[in-house]
Amino acid sequence: MAASEENSALFPIFILTIMAIPLVPYTMVKLSRTVSISKKQRTIHCQCLECDRSGKYKRSLFKKISNFSTWSNLTLVLLWVVMIFLIYYTKNMSRETQVFDPFSILGLEPGVSDSEIKKAYRRLSIQYHPDKNPDPEANKYFVESISKAYQALTDPASRENFEKYGHPDGRQGFQMGIALPKFLLDIDGASGGILLLWIVGVCILLPLVIAVIYLSRSSKYTGNYVMHQTLSAYYYLMKPSLAPSKVMDVFTKAAEYMEIPVRRTDDEPLQKLFMAVRSELNFDPKNMKQEQAKFWKQHPAIVKTELLIQAQLTRESGVLSPSLEGDFRRVLELAPRLLEELLKMAVLPRTSQGHGWLRPAVGVVELSQCIVQAVPLSARKSSGVSSEGISPFLQLPHFSDAVVKKIARKKVKSFQELQEMSVEDRSELLTQVAGLSATDVDDIEKVLEMMPSLTVDITCETEGEEGIQEGDIVTLQAWVTLKRPNGLIGALPHAPYFPFHKEENYWVLLADSVSNNVWFSQKVSFMDESGAITAASKTISDAMEGSGAGVKETSDAVREAIEKVKSGSRLVMGKLQAPSEGTYNLTCYCMCDSWIGCDKKTSLKVKVLKRTRAGTRGLVSDEGAIAEEGMEEEDEIEEEDYDDDYESEYSEDEDDKKDVVEKKGSKKANGSAVKKKESSSEESGSEEE
């Protein structure tokens, strides 16, 4: 019985240990993430008045409570409350279950004489004896503790056993027990059955339930928390000729959006929203009634999703009902990761050469920019004011169509011209011509200081070989450098109308704009500097070791790469297979998914040589003639703003056929990959067998 009680007393300690093993490290990880996120949000977000009014970065008490009141956080707090209670209970239990020590019970030191033991017993008998003290607790203490202690010390054998083995009865055998409550092990002799049920439940059923839940969720979602059904729909709906204006139709087919409830009470607010955004739905004016009827015949969830996205693009969220506001936030919360997966579907190798599609990829990035900045897709169409549209202007605070038309009268028709103006000239233009106040101009300057400026330095080569031959594994290396007027590198974009924190992400696409092929794609982030240093160091180190460089050369190259990363550059490296013989005029696009008008493109000329006989790479003469044949250098690097060189596909491109003809005429028989640097004549070397 005593052993059973002792085992039962250990049950809280057992539960406390099982809870602490996962709970303590999980809490530490969650706290570290919260601290890091709060530090970033305090230092790298936009400081303009519009972002301040949005409330995304305010640390009010209500917002702190609402951000904290998630199911995971509340469960974490509840588990810690249970742990604190178990600690308190275990501490008190340890006091109650003290080890039997006759000397401490009688208030004596070990090794005292028999006379002192008798004196202590008489003294305690006067205080606790039933004849002297009628209290039942005193009677119990006298019988179970004082009398037992006196007997253990007055009997020579018991005293010797206690001093030698720590127990009056002598050496005690080793006992094992189960740390389960007493009621589970002593129910009318059915302790074996109860114990068996516990073993089956804890060791078999509980892991099985957890495994079933995990497998069901993992079979439904990908690693990026996007449903497999969504990826399947995006894969089959993606087309090589998908125009940016049609990307919306594919984007809204996500399975996550299909799960958003469609209520009857939403009909009237959605009709009102439809009238407000109807001009953005690309309806044919000649068949307006048929187009509207076709739109409403779609799945109700698709109609609702597209209208809510148009409410974000046109900044008409104020007309939404309270129930639609929750759906509106849910749609925007899912948008960034769905757009990322849609972009991956666009650049997924589809052609026989393993290339993706450029046109839908550009459309996905442009849609992401418009959603984050709350700018209509129609603003990307070229107009009389600007060839690149007015969308870059509309992302600035206090800018509207009227302001853009006013400054256009002063021949400021492109966003780049506005950026290149001095602060004084720009302030004079906005105050005197556009009629903005000094406070408004100050907000605009804060946003312009946050806008990134990109440069790309890219090369393609075959490691250890002169020139590129068809079928070679080509190594692409690009350094993407970001600069801001305010000196920051990683920052949150100016996005007052996007209700969630959105980090800047950049996509590097090496593509052939004429054939619509994407040769290479990679996502780049400037937020994690330590991760970028680690990745760049490892990549450069592996590349140097593979080329046979010495330890000092490798160390110097790694040190130089680290300095580049710290100064705002990120390394992009990948491998691709060289295509058939010819000259390819490629373009490296570096596109931001958050800012409009900050994209860059860099021209790259790749010349692929004809494959020689098996086992040879072509011979090199003493003068390096074959190297000169494989290399052709152009006048200068063509690195300009994306919006200056690339006309958005929201407008008509009249030069497509002309570009195709020029592309076909530029194909050569021999060549290698070089970046356009300086002019040089193309020379032909001799080939020897």
CSV table of N, CA and C in Angstrom, one decimal, residues 307-405:
chain,number,residue,atom,x,y,z
A,307,LEU,N,-14.0,40.3,-57.0
A,307,LEU,CA,-14.5,41.6,-56.6
A,307,LEU,C,-13.7,42.1,-55.4
A,308,LEU,N,-13.4,41.3,-54.4
A,308,LEU,CA,-12.6,41.7,-53.2
A,308,LEU,C,-11.2,42.1,-53.6
A,309,ILE,N,-10.6,41.5,-54.6
A,309,ILE,CA,-9.3,41.9,-55.1
A,309,ILE,C,-9.4,43.2,-55.8
A,310,GLN,N,-10.4,43.4,-56.6
A,310,GLN,CA,-10.6,44.6,-57.3
A,310,GLN,C,-10.9,45.8,-56.3
A,311,ALA,N,-11.5,45.4,-55.2
A,311,ALA,CA,-11.7,46.5,-54.1
A,311,ALA,C,-10.4,46.9,-53.6
A,312,GLN,N,-9.4,46.0,-53.5
A,312,GLN,CA,-8.1,46.4,-53.0
A,312,GLN,C,-7.3,47.2,-54.1
A,313,LEU,N,-7.5,46.8,-55.3
A,313,LEU,CA,-6.8,47.5,-56.4
A,313,LEU,C,-7.3,48.9,-56.6
A,314,THR,N,-8.6,49.1,-56.5
A,314,THR,CA,-9.2,50.4,-56.7
A,314,THR,C,-9.4,51.2,-55.4
A,315,ARG,N,-9.0,50.6,-54.2
A,315,ARG,CA,-9.1,51.3,-52.9
A,315,ARG,C,-10.5,51.6,-52.6
A,316,GLU,N,-11.4,50.6,-52.9
A,316,GLU,CA,-12.8,50.8,-52.6
A,316,GLU,C,-13.2,49.9,-51.4
A,317,SER,N,-12.3,49.5,-50.5
A,317,SER,CA,-12.6,48.7,-49.4
A,317,SER,C,-13.6,49.3,-48.4
A,318,GLY,N,-13.8,50.6,-48.5
A,318,GLY,CA,-14.7,51.3,-47.5
A,318,GLY,C,-16.1,51.0,-47.7
A,319,VAL,N,-16.5,50.4,-48.9
A,319,VAL,CA,-17.9,50.1,-49.2
A,319,VAL,C,-18.3,48.7,-48.7
A,320,LEU,N,-17.3,48.0,-48.2
A,320,LEU,CA,-17.5,46.6,-47.8
A,320,LEU,C,-18.3,46.5,-46.4
A,321,SER,N,-19.2,45.5,-46.3
A,321,SER,CA,-19.9,45.3,-45.1
A,321,SER,C,-19.0,44.6,-44.1
A,322,PRO,N,-19.4,44.6,-42.8
A,322,PRO,CA,-18.5,44.0,-41.8
A,322,PRO,C,-18.1,42.5,-42.1
A,323,SER,N,-19.1,41.8,-42.6
A,323,SER,CA,-18.8,40.4,-42.9
A,323,SER,C,-17.8,40.3,-44.1
A,324,LEU,N,-18.0,41.1,-45.1
A,324,LEU,CA,-17.1,41.1,-46.2
A,324,LEU,C,-15.7,41.6,-45.8
A,325,GLU,N,-15.6,42.4,-44.8
A,325,GLU,CA,-14.2,42.9,-44.4
A,325,GLU,C,-13.4,41.7,-43.9
A,326,GLY,N,-14.0,40.8,-43.2
A,326,GLY,CA,-13.2,39.6,-42.8
A,326,GLY,C,-12.7,38.8,-43.9
A,327,ASP,N,-13.6,38.6,-44.9
A,327,ASP,CA,-13.3,37.9,-46.1
A,327,ASP,C,-12.2,38.6,-46.9
A,328,PHE,N,-12.3,39.9,-47.0
A,328,PHE,CA,-11.4,40.8,-47.6
A,328,PHE,C,-9.9,40.6,-47.1
A,329,ARG,N,-9.8,40.6,-45.8
A,329,ARG,CA,-8.5,40.4,-45.1
A,329,ARG,C,-8.0,39.0,-45.4
A,330,ARG,N,-8.9,38.0,-45.4
A,330,ARG,CA,-8.5,36.7,-45.7
A,330,ARG,C,-7.9,36.5,-47.1
A,331,VAL,N,-8.6,37.2,-48.0
A,331,VAL,CA,-8.1,37.1,-49.4
A,331,VAL,C,-6.7,37.7,-49.6
A,332,LEU,N,-6.5,38.9,-48.9
A,332,LEU,CA,-5.2,39.5,-49.0
A,332,LEU,C,-4.1,38.8,-48.2
A,333,GLU,N,-4.5,38.2,-47.1
A,333,GLU,CA,-3.5,37.4,-46.4
A,333,GLU,C,-3.0,36.2,-47.2
A,334,LEU,N,-3.8,35.6,-48.0
A,334,LEU,CA,-3.4,34.4,-48.8
A,334,LEU,C,-2.7,34.9,-50.0
A,335,ALA,N,-2.9,36.1,-50.5
A,335,ALA,CA,-2.4,36.5,-51.8
A,335,ALA,C,-0.9,36.4,-52.0
A,336,PRO,N,0.0,36.8,-51.1
A,336,PRO,CA,1.4,36.8,-51.4
A,336,PRO,C,1.9,35.4,-51.7
A,337,ARG,N,1.6,34.4,-50.8
A,337,ARG,CA,2.1,33.0,-51.1
A,337,ARG,C,1.4,32.3,-52.3
A,338,LEU,N,0.2,32.7,-52.6
A,338,LEU,CA,-0.5,32.1,-53.8
A,338,LEU,C,0.2,32.7,-55.0
A,339,LEU,N,0.5,34.0,-55.0
A,339,LEU,CA,1.1,34.6,-56.2
A,339,LEU,C,2.5,34.0,-56.4
A,340,GLU,N,3.2,33.7,-55.3
A,340,GLU,CA,4.5,33.1,-55.4
A,340,GLU,C,4.5,31.7,-56.0
A,341,GLU,N,3.5,30.9,-55.6
A,341,GLU,CA,3.3,29.6,-56.2
A,341,GLU,C,2.9,29.7,-57.7
A,342,LEU,N,2.1,30.7,-58.0
A,342,LEU,CA,1.7,31.0,-59.4
A,342,LEU,C,2.8,31.3,-60.3
A,343,LEU,N,3.8,32.1,-59.7
A,343,LEU,CA,5.0,32.5,-60.5
A,343,LEU,C,5.8,31.2,-60.7
A,344,LYS,N,5.9,30.4,-59.7
A,344,LYS,CA,6.7,29.2,-59.9
A,344,LYS,C,6.1,28.3,-60.9
A,345,MET,N,4.8,28.3,-61.0
A,345,MET,CA,4.1,27.5,-62.1
A,345,MET,C,4.5,28.1,-63.5
A,346,ALA,N,4.6,29.4,-63.5
A,346,ALA,CA,4.9,30.1,-64.8
A,346,ALA,C,6.3,29.8,-65.3
A,347,VAL,N,7.3,29.7,-64.4
A,347,VAL,CA,8.7,29.5,-64.8
A,347,VAL,C,9.1,28.0,-64.7
A,348,LEU,N,8.1,27.2,-64.4
A,348,LEU,CA,8.4,25.7,-64.4
A,348,LEU,C,8.8,25.2,-65.7
A,349,PRO,N,9.8,24.4,-65.9
A,349,PRO,CA,10.2,23.9,-67.2
A,349,PRO,C,9.1,23.2,-67.9
A,350,ARG,N,8.7,23.8,-69.1
A,350,ARG,CA,7.6,23.2,-69.9
A,350,ARG,C,8.0,22.8,-71.3
A,351,THR,N,9.0,23.5,-71.8
A,351,THR,CA,9.4,23.3,-73.2
A,351,THR,C,10.4,22.1,-73.3
A,352,SER,N,10.7,21.7,-74.5
A,352,SER,CA,11.6,20.6,-74.7
A,352,SER,C,13.0,20.9,-74.2
A,353,GLN,N,13.3,22.2,-74.2
A,353,GLN,CA,14.6,22.6,-73.7
A,353,GLN,C,14.7,22.9,-72.2
A,354,GLY,N,13.5,22.7,-71.6
A,354,GLY,CA,13.5,22.8,-70.1
A,354,GLY,C,13.3,24.3,-69.7
A,355,HIS,N,12.6,25.1,-70.5
A,355,HIS,CA,12.4,26.5,-70.2
A,355,HIS,C,11.0,26.8,-69.8
A,356,GLY,N,10.9,27.8,-68.9
A,356,GLY,CA,9.6,28.3,-68.5
A,356,GLY,C,9.1,29.4,-69.4
A,357,TRP,N,8.0,30.1,-69.0
A,357,TRP,CA,7.4,31.1,-69.8
A,357,TRP,C,7.5,32.4,-69.2
A,358,LEU,N,8.0,33.4,-70.0
A,358,LEU,CA,8.3,34.7,-69.5
A,358,LEU,C,7.0,35.6,-69.3
A,359,ARG,N,6.1,35.6,-70.3
A,359,ARG,CA,5.0,36.5,-70.3
A,359,ARG,C,4.1,36.3,-69.1
A,360,PRO,N,3.7,35.1,-68.8
A,360,PRO,CA,2.8,35.0,-67.6
A,360,PRO,C,3.6,35.3,-66.3
A,361,ALA,N,4.9,35.0,-66.3
A,361,ALA,CA,5.7,35.3,-65.1
A,361,ALA,C,5.8,36.8,-64.8
A,362,VAL,N,6.0,37.6,-65.9
A,362,VAL,CA,5.9,39.1,-65.7
A,362,VAL,C,4.5,39.5,-65.3
A,363,GLY,N,3.5,38.9,-65.8
A,363,GLY,CA,2.2,39.3,-65.4
A,363,GLY,C,1.9,39.0,-63.9
A,364,VAL,N,2.4,37.9,-63.4
A,364,VAL,CA,2.2,37.6,-62.0
A,364,VAL,C,2.9,38.6,-61.1
A,365,VAL,N,4.1,38.9,-61.4
A,365,VAL,CA,4.8,39.9,-60.6
A,365,VAL,C,4.1,41.3,-60.7
A,366,GLU,N,3.7,41.7,-61.8
A,366,GLU,CA,3.0,43.0,-62.0
A,366,GLU,C,1.7,43.0,-61.2
A,367,LEU,N,0.9,41.8,-61.1
A,367,LEU,CA,-0.3,41.7,-60.3
A,367,LEU,C,0.1,41.8,-58.8
A,368,SER,N,1.2,41.2,-58.4
A,368,SER,CA,1.6,41.3,-57.0
A,368,SER,C,1.9,42.7,-56.7
A,369,GLN,N,2.6,43.4,-57.5
A,369,GLN,CA,2.9,44.8,-57.3
A,369,GLN,C,1.7,45.7,-57.1
A,370,CYS,N,0.7,45.5,-58.0
A,370,CYS,CA,-0.5,46.2,-57.9
A,370,CYS,C,-1.3,45.9,-56.6
A,371,ILE,N,-1.4,44.7,-56.2
A,371,ILE,CA,-2.1,44.3,-55.0
A,371,ILE,C,-1.5,44.9,-53.8
A,372,VAL,N,-0.2,44.9,-53.7
A,372,VAL,CA,0.5,45.4,-52.5
A,372,VAL,C,0.4,46.9,-52.5
A,373,GLN,N,0.5,47.6,-53.6
A,373,GLN,CA,0.4,49.1,-53.6
A,373,GLN,C,-1.0,49.6,-53.8
A,374,ALA,N,-2.0,48.7,-54.0
A,374,ALA,CA,-3.4,49.1,-54.3
A,374,ALA,C,-3.5,50.1,-55.4
A,375,VAL,N,-3.0,49.6,-56.6
A,375,VAL,CA,-3.0,50.4,-57.8
A,375,VAL,C,-3.8,49.6,-58.9
A,376,PRO,N,-4.7,50.2,-59.6
A,376,PRO,CA,-5.5,49.4,-60.6
A,376,PRO,C,-4.6,48.9,-61.7
A,377,LEU,N,-5.0,47.8,-62.3
A,377,LEU,CA,-4.2,47.2,-63.4
A,377,LEU,C,-4.3,48.1,-64.6
A,378,SER,N,-5.4,48.8,-64.7
A,378,SER,CA,-5.6,49.7,-65.9
A,378,SER,C,-4.6,50.9,-65.9
A,379,ALA,N,-4.0,51.2,-64.7
A,379,ALA,CA,-3.0,52.3,-64.6
A,379,ALA,C,-1.7,51.9,-65.2
A,380,ARG,N,-1.5,50.6,-65.6
A,380,ARG,CA,-0.3,50.2,-66.2
A,380,ARG,C,-0.3,50.5,-67.7
A,381,LYS,N,-1.5,50.7,-68.3
A,381,LYS,CA,-1.6,51.0,-69.7
A,381,LYS,C,-0.9,52.3,-70.1
A,382,SER,N,-0.2,52.3,-71.2
A,382,SER,CA,0.4,53.6,-71.6
A,382,SER,C,-0.7,54.6,-72.0
A,383,SER,N,-0.4,55.8,-71.6
A,383,SER,CA,-1.4,56.9,-71.8
A,383,SER,C,-0.6,58.1,-72.4
A,384,GLY,N,-1.4,59.2,-72.6
A,384,GLY,CA,-0.7,60.4,-73.2
A,384,GLY,C,0.2,61.0,-72.2
A,385,VAL,N,0.0,60.7,-70.9
A,385,VAL,CA,0.9,61.3,-69.9
A,385,VAL,C,2.3,60.6,-69.8
A,386,SER,N,2.3,59.3,-69.9
A,386,SER,CA,3.5,58.6,-69.8
A,386,SER,C,3.4,57.3,-70.6
A,387,SER,N,4.6,56.9,-71.2
A,387,SER,CA,4.6,55.6,-71.9
A,387,SER,C,4.5,54.4,-71.0
A,388,GLU,N,4.9,54.6,-69.8
A,388,GLU,CA,4.9,53.5,-68.8
A,388,GLU,C,3.7,53.4,-67.9
A,389,GLY,N,2.7,54.3,-68.2
A,389,GLY,CA,1.5,54.4,-67.4
A,389,GLY,C,1.8,55.2,-66.2
A,390,ILE,N,0.7,55.4,-65.4
A,390,ILE,CA,0.8,56.2,-64.2
A,390,ILE,C,0.9,55.4,-63.0
A,391,SER,N,1.0,54.1,-63.1
A,391,SER,CA,1.0,53.2,-61.9
A,391,SER,C,2.1,53.5,-60.9
A,392,PRO,N,3.4,53.8,-61.4
A,392,PRO,CA,4.4,54.2,-60.4
A,392,PRO,C,4.1,55.4,-59.6
A,393,PHE,N,3.4,56.4,-60.2
A,393,PHE,CA,3.1,57.6,-59.5
A,393,PHE,C,2.0,57.4,-58.4
A,394,LEU,N,1.1,56.5,-58.7
A,394,LEU,CA,0.0,56.3,-57.8
A,394,LEU,C,0.4,55.6,-56.5
A,395,GLN,N,1.5,54.9,-56.5
A,395,GLN,CA,2.0,54.3,-55.2
A,395,GLN,C,2.5,55.3,-54.2
A,396,LEU,N,2.8,56.5,-54.7
A,396,LEU,CA,3.2,57.6,-53.8
A,396,LEU,C,2.1,58.2,-53.1
A,397,PRO,N,2.3,58.6,-51.8
A,397,PRO,CA,1.2,59.2,-51.1
A,397,PRO,C,0.8,60.5,-51.7
A,398,HIS,N,-0.5,60.8,-51.6
A,398,HIS,CA,-1.1,62.1,-52.0
A,398,HIS,C,-1.1,62.3,-53.5
A,399,PHE,N,-0.8,61.2,-54.3
A,399,PHE,CA,-0.8,61.3,-55.8
A,399,PHE,C,-2.1,60.8,-56.3
A,400,SER,N,-2.6,61.5,-57.4
A,400,SER,CA,-3.8,61.0,-58.1
A,400,SER,C,-3.6,61.3,-59.5
A,401,ASP,N,-4.6,61.0,-60.3
A,401,ASP,CA,-4.6,61.2,-61.8
A,401,ASP,C,-4.4,62.7,-62.0
A,402,ALA,N,-5.1,63.5,-61.3
A,402,ALA,CA,-5.0,65.0,-61.5
A,402,ALA,C,-3.6,65.5,-61.2
A,403,VAL,N,-2.9,65.0,-60.2
A,403,VAL,CA,-1.6,65.5,-59.9
A,403,VAL,C,-0.6,65.0,-61.0
A,404,VAL,N,-0.8,63.8,-61.5
A,404,VAL,CA,0.1,63.3,-62.6
A,404,VAL,C,-0.1,64.2,-63.8
A,405,LYS,N,-1.3,64.6,-64.1
A,405,LYS,CA,-1.5,65.4,-65.3
A,405,LYS,C,-0.9,66.8,-65.1
